[in-house]
mmCIF file of C-alpha atoms in Angstrom:
data_model
loop_
_atom_site.group_PDB
_atom_site.id
_atom_site.type_symbol
_atom_site.label_atom_id
_atom_site.label_comp_id
_atom_site.label_asym_id
_atom_site.label_seq_id
_atom_site.Cartn_x
_atom_site.Cartn_y
_atom_site.Cartn_z
ATOM 1 C CA MET A 292 19.775 31.286 -41.338
ATOM 2 C CA GLN A 293 15.961 30.868 -41.749
ATOM 3 C CA LYS A 294 14.904 27.703 -42.007
ATOM 4 C CA THR A 295 13.118 26.741 -45.677
ATOM 5 C CA ASP A 296 10.293 23.577 -45.591
ATOM 6 C CA SER A 297 11.198 20.489 -47.314
ATOM 7 C CA VAL A 298 8.698 19.641 -50.512
ATOM 8 C CA ASP A 299 6.673 17.041 -47.935
ATOM 9 C CA GLU A 300 6.257 20.453 -45.408
ATOM 10 C CA LYS A 301 5.455 22.318 -48.356
ATOM 11 C CA TYR A 302 2.517 20.518 -49.954
ATOM 12 C CA MET A 303 1.292 19.786 -46.530
ATOM 13 C CA ARG A 304 1.117 23.374 -45.482
ATOM 14 C CA GLN A 305 -0.921 23.740 -48.147
ATOM 15 C CA ALA A 306 -3.129 20.734 -47.086
ATOM 16 C CA LEU A 307 -3.782 21.783 -43.992
ATOM 17 C CA LYS A 308 -5.011 25.284 -45.014
ATOM 18 C CA LEU A 309 -7.588 23.564 -46.724
ATOM 19 C CA ALA A 310 -8.577 21.603 -44.010
ATOM 20 C CA ARG A 311 -9.169 24.932 -42.064
ATOM 21 C CA ARG A 312 -11.683 25.796 -43.767
ATOM 22 C CA GLY A 313 -14.015 23.439 -42.282
ATOM 23 C CA LEU A 314 -13.518 24.989 -39.317
ATOM 24 C CA GLY A 315 -17.094 24.887 -37.161
ATOM 25 C CA LYS A 316 -19.026 22.448 -39.624
ATOM 26 C CA VAL A 317 -17.675 18.947 -39.520
ATOM 27 C CA SER A 318 -17.388 18.622 -35.907
ATOM 28 C CA PRO A 319 -17.869 15.650 -34.502
ATOM 29 C CA ASN A 320 -15.254 14.843 -37.859
ATOM 30 C CA PRO A 321 -12.196 16.425 -37.754
ATOM 31 C CA MET A 322 -11.110 19.233 -40.049
ATOM 32 C CA VAL A 323 -9.290 17.439 -42.962
ATOM 33 C CA GLY A 324 -7.894 18.843 -46.422
ATOM 34 C CA ALA A 325 -5.588 16.835 -49.488
ATOM 35 C CA VAL A 326 -2.740 17.558 -52.260
ATOM 36 C CA ILE A 327 -2.567 15.998 -54.338
ATOM 37 C CA VAL A 328 0.896 16.567 -56.996
ATOM 38 C CA LYS A 329 1.727 14.774 -59.485
ATOM 39 C CA LYS A 330 5.126 15.391 -61.132
ATOM 40 C CA GLY A 331 5.805 18.528 -59.445
ATOM 41 C CA ARG A 332 1.822 19.772 -60.298
ATOM 42 C CA VAL A 333 -1.239 19.935 -58.346
ATOM 43 C CA ILE A 334 -3.392 17.801 -60.208
ATOM 44 C CA GLY A 335 -6.714 17.715 -57.311
ATOM 45 C CA GLN A 336 -7.245 19.964 -53.753
ATOM 46 C CA GLY A 337 -10.306 18.806 -51.194
ATOM 47 C CA PHE A 338 -11.175 19.712 -47.695
ATOM 48 C CA HIS A 339 -14.015 17.827 -44.968
ATOM 49 C CA ARG A 340 -16.518 20.355 -46.122
ATOM 50 C CA TYR A 341 -18.782 19.130 -43.640
ATOM 51 C CA PHE A 342 -20.396 16.591 -41.173
ATOM 52 C CA GLY A 343 -21.662 13.768 -43.109
ATOM 53 C CA GLY A 344 -20.596 15.281 -46.784
ATOM 54 C CA ASN A 345 -17.131 13.371 -48.757
ATOM 55 C CA HIS A 346 -13.539 12.914 -46.625
ATOM 56 C CA ALA A 347 -10.837 14.898 -47.899
ATOM 57 C CA GLU A 348 -9.670 12.731 -49.851
ATOM 58 C CA ILE A 349 -12.505 11.945 -51.913
ATOM 59 C CA ASP A 350 -13.339 15.638 -52.350
ATOM 60 C CA ALA A 351 -9.472 16.351 -53.651
ATOM 61 C CA LEU A 352 -9.635 12.415 -56.581
ATOM 62 C CA GLU A 353 -13.028 13.820 -56.997
ATOM 63 C CA HIS A 354 -11.641 17.691 -57.918
ATOM 64 C CA ALA A 355 -8.125 15.713 -59.904
ATOM 65 C CA ALA A 356 -8.045 17.236 -63.110
ATOM 66 C CA GLU A 357 -5.873 14.545 -64.560
ATOM 67 C CA ASN A 358 -4.706 10.608 -64.579
ATOM 68 C CA VAL A 359 -4.345 10.336 -60.443
ATOM 69 C CA ALA A 360 -2.277 7.183 -60.906
ATOM 70 C CA GLY A 361 0.882 7.303 -59.812
ATOM 71 C CA ALA A 362 0.901 10.381 -57.233
ATOM 72 C CA THR A 363 1.588 11.574 -54.983
ATOM 73 C CA MET A 364 -1.335 12.251 -51.975
ATOM 74 C CA TYR A 365 -0.778 14.606 -49.060
ATOM 75 C CA VAL A 366 -2.921 14.037 -46.197
ATOM 76 C CA THR A 367 -3.549 16.176 -43.139
ATOM 77 C CA LEU A 368 -4.468 12.838 -41.458
ATOM 78 C CA GLU A 369 -4.230 9.331 -41.775
ATOM 79 C CA PRO A 370 -6.965 7.779 -44.338
ATOM 80 C CA CYS A 371 -10.064 5.994 -42.872
ATOM 81 C CA SER A 372 -10.161 2.291 -43.230
ATOM 82 C CA HIS A 373 -14.019 1.855 -41.985
ATOM 83 C CA TYR A 374 -17.282 2.864 -42.804
ATOM 84 C CA GLY A 375 -18.893 5.217 -41.113
ATOM 85 C CA LYS A 376 -21.645 7.310 -43.161
ATOM 86 C CA THR A 377 -18.928 7.541 -46.121
ATOM 87 C CA PRO A 378 -16.858 4.131 -47.716
ATOM 88 C CA PRO A 379 -13.407 3.593 -45.670
ATOM 89 C CA CYS A 380 -10.662 7.161 -47.612
ATOM 90 C CA ALA A 381 -7.646 4.387 -48.347
ATOM 91 C CA ASP A 382 -9.832 1.981 -50.210
ATOM 92 C CA ALA A 383 -10.106 4.589 -52.599
ATOM 93 C CA VAL A 384 -7.011 5.831 -52.742
ATOM 94 C CA ILE A 385 -5.580 2.061 -52.897
ATOM 95 C CA SER A 386 -8.605 1.510 -56.361
ATOM 96 C CA LYS A 387 -7.067 5.400 -57.904
ATOM 97 C CA LYS A 388 -2.830 3.307 -57.932
ATOM 98 C CA LEU A 389 -2.233 6.741 -56.582
ATOM 99 C CA GLY A 390 2.426 6.344 -56.188
ATOM 100 C CA LYS A 391 3.126 8.280 -52.371
ATOM 101 C CA VAL A 392 0.895 8.944 -49.685
ATOM 102 C CA VAL A 393 2.117 12.011 -47.208
ATOM 103 C CA ILE A 394 0.133 11.970 -43.404
ATOM 104 C CA GLY A 395 0.826 14.251 -41.358
ATOM 105 C CA MET A 396 -0.877 12.464 -38.465
ATOM 106 C CA VAL A 397 -1.773 8.854 -37.381
ATOM 107 C CA ASP A 398 -5.874 9.077 -36.507
ATOM 108 C CA PRO A 399 -6.461 8.680 -33.151
ATOM 109 C CA ASP A 400 -9.477 7.128 -32.904
ATOM 110 C CA ALA A 401 -9.830 3.210 -31.728
ATOM 111 C CA ARG A 402 -11.283 2.215 -35.049
ATOM 112 C CA VAL A 403 -8.684 3.752 -37.410
ATOM 113 C CA SER A 404 -5.939 4.187 -35.722
ATOM 114 C CA GLY A 405 -3.161 2.442 -37.849
ATOM 115 C CA ARG A 406 -6.065 0.410 -39.373
ATOM 116 C CA GLY A 407 -5.657 3.099 -43.127
ATOM 117 C CA LEU A 408 -1.200 3.265 -42.791
ATOM 118 C CA ALA A 409 -1.432 -0.375 -43.050
ATOM 119 C CA LYS A 410 -3.594 -1.170 -45.813
ATOM 120 C CA LEU A 411 -2.110 1.073 -48.583
ATOM 121 C CA LYS A 412 1.075 -0.258 -47.218
ATOM 122 C CA GLU A 413 -0.447 -3.869 -48.676
ATOM 123 C CA ALA A 414 -1.926 -2.728 -51.669
ATOM 124 C CA GLY A 415 2.403 -1.775 -51.951
ATOM 125 C CA ILE A 416 1.351 2.319 -51.725
ATOM 126 C CA GLU A 417 4.356 3.707 -50.048
ATOM 127 C CA THR A 418 3.843 5.451 -46.901
ATOM 128 C CA VAL A 419 5.186 8.410 -44.783
ATOM 129 C CA THR A 420 3.909 10.205 -42.070
ATOM 130 C CA GLY A 421 4.648 12.772 -39.079
ATOM 131 C CA VAL A 422 4.886 15.746 -41.869
ATOM 132 C CA LEU A 423 4.275 18.751 -39.502
ATOM 133 C CA GLY A 424 2.441 16.416 -37.129
ATOM 134 C CA PRO A 425 2.253 19.117 -33.949
ATOM 135 C CA GLU A 426 0.479 21.400 -36.366
ATOM 136 C CA CYS A 427 -1.403 18.578 -37.546
ATOM 137 C CA ARG A 428 -2.162 17.518 -33.792
ATOM 138 C CA ALA A 429 -3.397 21.308 -32.781
ATOM 139 C CA LEU A 430 -5.082 21.922 -35.690
ATOM 140 C CA ASN A 431 -7.310 18.868 -34.665
ATOM 141 C CA GLU A 432 -7.187 19.534 -31.116
ATOM 142 C CA THR A 433 -10.748 19.044 -29.882
ATOM 143 C CA TYR A 434 -10.583 16.246 -32.228
ATOM 144 C CA VAL A 435 -7.412 14.040 -30.424
ATOM 145 C CA LYS A 436 -9.260 14.929 -27.044
ATOM 146 C CA HIS A 437 -12.162 13.936 -28.054
ATOM 147 C CA ARG A 438 -11.136 10.207 -29.722
ATOM 148 C CA SER A 439 -8.436 10.130 -27.022
ATOM 149 C CA THR A 440 -10.617 10.221 -23.791
ATOM 150 C CA GLY A 441 -14.464 10.359 -24.955
ATOM 151 C CA LEU A 442 -14.619 13.686 -23.107
ATOM 152 C CA PRO A 443 -14.658 17.034 -24.850
ATOM 153 C CA PHE A 444 -11.997 19.679 -25.151
ATOM 154 C CA VAL A 445 -12.894 22.542 -22.415
ATOM 155 C CA THR A 446 -12.309 26.568 -23.372
ATOM 156 C CA VAL A 447 -13.012 28.754 -21.093
ATOM 157 C CA LYS A 448 -13.383 31.759 -21.696
ATOM 158 C CA TRP A 449 -13.880 35.837 -19.780
ATOM 159 C CA ALA A 450 -14.095 39.535 -20.663
ATOM 160 C CA GLN A 451 -12.265 41.401 -17.734
ATOM 161 C CA THR A 452 -11.567 44.032 -16.790
ATOM 162 C CA LEU A 453 -7.791 45.301 -16.324
ATOM 163 C CA ASP A 454 -7.500 44.907 -13.206
ATOM 164 C CA GLY A 455 -10.174 41.122 -12.814
ATOM 165 C CA ARG A 456 -13.090 42.131 -12.569
ATOM 166 C CA ILE A 457 -15.802 40.982 -14.486
ATOM 167 C CA ALA A 458 -19.633 43.128 -12.987
ATOM 168 C CA THR A 459 -19.278 46.138 -10.572
ATOM 169 C CA ALA A 460 -19.858 44.966 -7.235
ATOM 170 C CA ARG A 461 -23.715 46.433 -8.034
ATOM 171 C CA GLY A 462 -24.293 43.472 -10.247
ATOM 172 C CA ASP A 463 -23.516 45.569 -13.866
ATOM 173 C CA SER A 464 -21.415 43.826 -16.336
ATOM 174 C CA ARG A 465 -22.890 44.550 -19.949
ATOM 175 C CA TRP A 466 -20.452 45.189 -21.601
ATOM 176 C CA ILE A 467 -17.111 45.260 -20.586
ATOM 177 C CA SER A 468 -15.124 43.848 -23.924
ATOM 178 C CA CYS A 469 -15.036 46.583 -26.741
ATOM 179 C CA PRO A 470 -17.780 45.429 -29.347
ATOM 180 C CA GLU A 471 -15.119 43.669 -31.834
ATOM 181 C CA SER A 472 -14.893 41.691 -28.452
ATOM 182 C CA LEU A 473 -18.166 40.923 -28.672
ATOM 183 C CA LYS A 474 -18.099 39.499 -32.340
ATOM 184 C CA LEU A 475 -15.208 36.909 -31.530
ATOM 185 C CA ALA A 476 -16.907 35.566 -28.970
ATOM 186 C CA HIS A 477 -19.809 35.111 -30.627
ATOM 187 C CA ARG A 478 -17.642 33.388 -33.743
ATOM 188 C CA LEU A 479 -16.120 30.888 -30.189
ATOM 189 C CA ARG A 480 -19.903 29.922 -29.618
ATOM 190 C CA ALA A 481 -20.002 28.759 -33.707
ATOM 191 C CA THR A 482 -16.796 26.565 -33.548
ATOM 192 C CA HIS A 483 -18.029 25.272 -30.734
ATOM 193 C CA ASP A 484 -20.421 22.322 -30.242
ATOM 194 C CA ALA A 485 -21.733 23.329 -26.759
ATOM 195 C CA ILE A 486 -21.701 25.766 -24.642
ATOM 196 C CA LEU A 487 -22.037 26.004 -20.877
ATOM 197 C CA VAL A 488 -23.035 28.601 -18.489
ATOM 198 C CA GLY A 489 -23.995 28.065 -14.565
ATOM 199 C CA ALA A 490 -28.243 28.697 -13.640
ATOM 200 C CA GLY A 491 -26.566 32.159 -11.542
ATOM 201 C CA THR A 492 -25.846 33.647 -15.075
ATOM 202 C CA VAL A 493 -28.955 32.615 -17.028
ATOM 203 C CA ILE A 494 -30.740 33.662 -14.098
ATOM 204 C CA LYS A 495 -28.880 37.426 -13.873
ATOM 205 C CA ASP A 496 -28.348 38.048 -17.523
ATOM 206 C CA ASN A 497 -31.144 35.969 -19.131
ATOM 207 C CA PRO A 498 -28.386 35.034 -22.235
ATOM 208 C CA GLU A 499 -29.747 33.719 -26.040
ATOM 209 C CA LEU A 500 -26.339 31.820 -26.379
ATOM 210 C CA THR A 501 -26.363 32.037 -29.789
ATOM 211 C CA ALA A 502 -24.229 33.412 -32.434
ATOM 212 C CA ARG A 503 -25.682 35.887 -34.229
ATOM 213 C CA LEU A 504 -23.346 38.348 -34.591
ATOM 214 C CA VAL A 505 -21.416 35.290 -37.248
ATOM 215 C CA ARG A 506 -22.415 33.013 -39.748
ATOM 216 C CA GLY A 507 -22.488 29.470 -39.285
ATOM 217 C CA ARG A 508 -24.462 27.342 -36.242
ATOM 218 C CA ASP A 509 -25.707 27.737 -32.478
ATOM 219 C CA PRO A 510 -23.846 25.691 -30.275
ATOM 220 C CA VAL A 511 -25.822 23.192 -28.288
ATOM 221 C CA ARG A 512 -27.009 25.338 -25.091
ATOM 222 C CA VAL A 513 -25.593 23.846 -22.152
ATOM 223 C CA VAL A 514 -26.898 25.628 -18.156
ATOM 224 C CA LEU A 515 -26.126 24.024 -14.800
ATOM 225 C CA ASP A 516 -28.612 24.585 -12.753
ATOM 226 C CA SER A 517 -28.887 21.346 -9.856
ATOM 227 C CA ARG A 518 -32.072 22.269 -7.856
ATOM 228 C CA LEU A 519 -33.659 23.743 -11.613
ATOM 229 C CA ARG A 520 -34.121 27.106 -10.248
ATOM 230 C CA ILE A 521 -33.884 29.398 -13.512
ATOM 231 C CA PRO A 522 -37.324 30.204 -14.724
ATOM 232 C CA ARG A 523 -38.873 28.837 -17.391
ATOM 233 C CA ASP A 524 -39.520 31.786 -20.249
ATOM 234 C CA ALA A 525 -35.387 32.215 -20.077
ATOM 235 C CA ARG A 526 -34.327 33.402 -23.355
ATOM 236 C CA VAL A 527 -32.642 29.638 -23.330
ATOM 237 C CA LEU A 528 -35.789 27.438 -23.380
ATOM 238 C CA THR A 529 -36.200 29.454 -26.293
ATOM 239 C CA ASP A 530 -36.799 28.087 -30.350
ATOM 240 C CA GLN A 531 -35.309 25.323 -29.586
ATOM 241 C CA LYS A 532 -35.555 23.623 -32.840
ATOM 242 C CA ALA A 533 -32.503 27.046 -33.821
ATOM 243 C CA ALA A 534 -30.610 25.494 -30.851
ATOM 244 C CA ARG A 535 -31.172 23.121 -28.390
ATOM 245 C CA THR A 536 -30.959 23.329 -24.455
ATOM 246 C CA LEU A 537 -29.173 20.417 -22.299
ATOM 247 C CA VAL A 538 -29.821 21.782 -18.198
ATOM 248 C CA ALA A 539 -28.306 19.137 -16.028
ATOM 249 C CA ALA A 540 -29.264 19.124 -12.711
ATOM 250 C CA THR A 541 -28.823 17.087 -9.540
ATOM 251 C CA PRO A 542 -31.460 14.198 -8.362
ATOM 252 C CA ALA A 543 -32.218 16.292 -5.903
ATOM 253 C CA ALA A 544 -33.602 18.698 -8.253
ATOM 254 C CA ASP A 545 -37.301 19.341 -7.837
ATOM 255 C CA LYS A 546 -39.442 17.168 -9.419
ATOM 256 C CA ASP A 547 -42.457 19.221 -10.776
ATOM 257 C CA ARG A 548 -39.888 21.557 -12.539
ATOM 258 C CA LEU A 549 -38.332 19.059 -14.075
ATOM 259 C CA SER A 550 -41.511 17.627 -15.454
ATOM 260 C CA ASP A 551 -41.790 20.806 -16.730
ATOM 261 C CA LEU A 552 -38.732 21.278 -18.070
ATOM 262 C CA ASN A 553 -39.730 18.306 -19.798
ATOM 263 C CA ALA A 554 -43.117 18.384 -21.350
ATOM 264 C CA MET A 555 -41.777 22.251 -22.983
ATOM 265 C CA GLY A 556 -39.404 19.883 -24.372
ATOM 266 C CA ILE A 557 -35.476 20.399 -22.880
ATOM 267 C CA GLU A 558 -34.320 17.634 -21.834
ATOM 268 C CA VAL A 559 -32.657 17.592 -18.325
ATOM 269 C CA LEU A 560 -30.015 15.205 -18.337
ATOM 270 C CA ILE A 561 -29.545 13.675 -14.907
ATOM 271 C CA VAL A 562 -25.910 14.575 -13.154
ATOM 272 C CA PRO A 563 -25.201 12.570 -9.862
ATOM 273 C CA ALA A 564 -23.688 15.637 -7.132
ATOM 274 C CA ASP A 565 -19.835 16.667 -5.909
ATOM 275 C CA ALA A 566 -19.301 17.055 -2.430
ATOM 276 C CA ARG A 567 -21.178 20.360 -2.650
ATOM 277 C CA ASP A 568 -24.384 19.150 -3.615
ATOM 278 C CA ARG A 569 -23.571 20.599 -7.257
ATOM 279 C CA VAL A 570 -23.723 19.275 -10.344
ATOM 280 C CA ASP A 571 -20.444 16.839 -10.281
ATOM 281 C CA LEU A 572 -18.689 18.519 -13.674
ATOM 282 C CA PRO A 573 -16.199 15.535 -14.821
ATOM 283 C CA ALA A 574 -19.340 12.966 -14.547
ATOM 284 C CA LEU A 575 -21.498 15.807 -16.683
ATOM 285 C CA LEU A 576 -18.199 16.137 -19.148
ATOM 286 C CA LYS A 577 -18.392 12.004 -19.494
ATOM 287 C CA LYS A 578 -22.243 12.544 -20.270
ATOM 288 C CA LEU A 579 -21.491 14.981 -23.021
ATOM 289 C CA GLY A 580 -17.951 13.351 -24.930
ATOM 290 C CA GLU A 581 -20.780 10.512 -25.524
ATOM 291 C CA ARG A 582 -23.420 12.551 -27.108
ATOM 292 C CA GLU A 583 -20.615 13.206 -29.111
ATOM 293 C CA ILE A 584 -20.063 16.755 -27.869
ATOM 294 C CA SER A 585 -16.194 17.048 -29.062
ATOM 295 C CA SER A 586 -15.638 20.998 -27.575
ATOM 296 C CA LEU A 587 -17.655 22.863 -24.738
ATOM 297 C CA LEU A 588 -17.002 26.728 -24.367
ATOM 298 C CA VAL A 589 -17.768 27.556 -20.768
ATOM 299 C CA GLU A 590 -18.125 31.363 -21.195
ATOM 300 C CA GLY A 591 -19.741 32.025 -17.170
ATOM 301 C CA GLY A 592 -20.435 32.810 -14.857
ATOM 302 C CA GLY A 593 -17.549 33.411 -11.910
ATOM 303 C CA GLU A 594 -18.590 30.711 -9.714
ATOM 304 C CA THR A 595 -19.175 28.131 -12.545
ATOM 305 C CA ILE A 596 -15.177 29.480 -14.735
ATOM 306 C CA THR A 597 -13.775 29.133 -11.372
ATOM 307 C CA SER A 598 -15.166 25.349 -10.525
ATOM 308 C CA PHE A 599 -13.498 24.694 -14.143
ATOM 309 C CA LEU A 600 -9.781 25.744 -12.766
ATOM 310 C CA ARG A 601 -9.891 24.612 -9.705
ATOM 311 C CA LEU A 602 -11.190 21.040 -10.564
ATOM 312 C CA LYS A 603 -8.220 21.582 -14.300
ATOM 313 C CA LEU A 604 -10.580 20.585 -16.013
ATOM 314 C CA ALA A 605 -10.058 23.253 -19.127
ATOM 315 C CA ASP A 606 -8.252 22.528 -21.613
ATOM 316 C CA LYS A 607 -7.989 26.508 -22.989
ATOM 317 C CA LEU A 608 -7.516 29.522 -21.945
ATOM 318 C CA VAL A 609 -9.411 33.391 -23.584
ATOM 319 C CA VAL A 610 -9.400 36.243 -21.865
ATOM 320 C CA ILE A 611 -10.360 39.064 -22.868
ATOM 321 C CA ILE A 612 -8.548 41.572 -21.162
ATOM 322 C CA ALA A 613 -10.671 45.483 -21.679
ATOM 323 C CA PRO A 614 -8.766 48.723 -21.179
ATOM 324 C CA ARG A 615 -11.017 50.039 -18.059
ATOM 325 C CA ILE A 616 -10.261 49.459 -14.342
ATOM 326 C CA MET A 617 -12.978 49.082 -11.906
ATOM 327 C CA GLY A 618 -11.499 49.154 -8.268
ATOM 328 C CA ALA A 619 -14.309 46.611 -5.887
ATOM 329 C CA GLY A 620 -16.449 44.458 -8.013
ATOM 330 C CA THR A 621 -16.543 40.667 -8.893
ATOM 331 C CA ASP A 622 -13.267 38.875 -9.521
ATOM 332 C CA ALA A 623 -13.489 36.652 -13.031
ATOM 333 C CA VAL A 624 -11.493 33.850 -11.053
ATOM 334 C CA GLY A 625 -12.612 32.898 -7.048
ATOM 335 C CA GLU A 626 -11.298 30.780 -4.670
ATOM 336 C CA LEU A 627 -8.856 28.285 -5.961
ATOM 337 C CA ASN A 628 -6.999 26.785 -2.268
ATOM 338 C CA ILE A 629 -4.389 27.985 -3.295
ATOM 339 C CA THR A 630 -1.669 29.687 -0.560
ATOM 340 C CA GLU A 631 1.512 29.232 -1.451
ATOM 341 C CA VAL A 632 2.381 31.179 -5.729
ATOM 342 C CA SER A 633 4.448 28.205 -6.620
ATOM 343 C CA LYS A 634 1.294 26.216 -6.395
ATOM 344 C CA SER A 635 -0.162 28.548 -9.108
ATOM 345 C CA LEU A 636 -2.393 27.235 -11.598
ATOM 346 C CA ASP A 637 0.444 27.963 -14.279
ATOM 347 C CA LEU A 638 -0.394 28.301 -18.324
ATOM 348 C CA THR A 639 1.733 28.521 -20.792
ATOM 349 C CA PHE A 640 0.609 31.917 -23.423
ATOM 350 C CA THR A 641 -0.008 30.149 -27.010
ATOM 351 C CA ARG A 642 -1.145 33.753 -28.793
ATOM 352 C CA VAL A 643 -1.508 37.597 -27.315
ATOM 353 C CA TYR A 644 -3.783 39.521 -29.785
ATOM 354 C CA ARG A 645 -5.677 42.874 -30.058
ATOM 355 C CA SER A 646 -9.131 43.194 -30.489
ATOM 356 C CA GLY A 647 -10.729 46.648 -30.978
ATOM 357 C CA GLU A 648 -9.700 48.529 -27.493
ATOM 358 C CA ASP A 649 -8.846 44.746 -25.548
ATOM 359 C CA LEU A 650 -6.386 42.193 -25.536
ATOM 360 C CA VAL A 651 -6.870 39.314 -25.886
ATOM 361 C CA ALA A 652 -4.880 36.508 -23.700
ATOM 362 C CA GLU A 653 -5.143 32.554 -25.056
ATOM 363 C CA GLY A 654 -2.818 30.353 -23.185
ATOM 364 C CA SER A 655 -2.577 26.615 -21.845
ATOM 365 C CA PRO A 656 -2.578 24.851 -18.018
ATOM 366 C CA ALA A 657 1.015 23.911 -17.965
#
């Protein structure tokens, strides 16, 4: 027998649907939706529309069609209790005399966690927590990771042939995937705070790393360039007003090139070197997290992809598989120092779907 949703789950699903409308617009804040119900009727609904704008609870209250006193609010995330860019939502809920608040998940932010809930209870408002909790956490997986660890949520994405190649033996890689998949890649860029590639990709392909094919913001562009090898006329170094670029280098980077980039208005992050005298990736992620970059899209090339997988820094993989066989060429993933099948990097497929002629496999490391 198919399980039917409870009343609470029904309205929480509606709140989740509203919350998703903030995708790519509210980071580093979470996506949040709110629905106000009175006597079995929805009398107000809202969501967090853009960073710095009203939170979902306030948006719903302002769009209520009638007095909300005694009504129930369904909200995907615990109402905040502190002053940020906007006043505390818990205070607004209390002042409007709502009778009950149903919450999807407690906020992982230490400034909020449990405090908004406690404030509502102290005011005599009935509260319920954990309704569709896993779905609410999945919606804000980047926010949860950043607020819990201080590090960005890392998505590693690449396009490959069926036999695992990202370029021919001569280095040609345009275009392995179909136009629909290229648009998908740009959509991923628009929904991440930052995008990262290695210096080799910039030197070889000279990409812009912007979200040109979809509506939405351009991510911050991050280039791994330990010795500052990328040319000054690289596309990622142009038009910093449209899309900002950070170049990550080690203390051994050429000082003259460092001065040149600074003179161009390019910020260079000096990051400790790892055992191979390259940018230490965990240290870089910490620096990015401190800059409120809560989600990072890693696009390549193969050496960079391999490094993130070897160090187990990926939270999610998005692999576009084109219906082509190339034979000899550049591997998508290089040496991971795995000698036994039982020690492979195990994944859980979360979604597999078509994108034009291609297949897309999404997964998370076990």
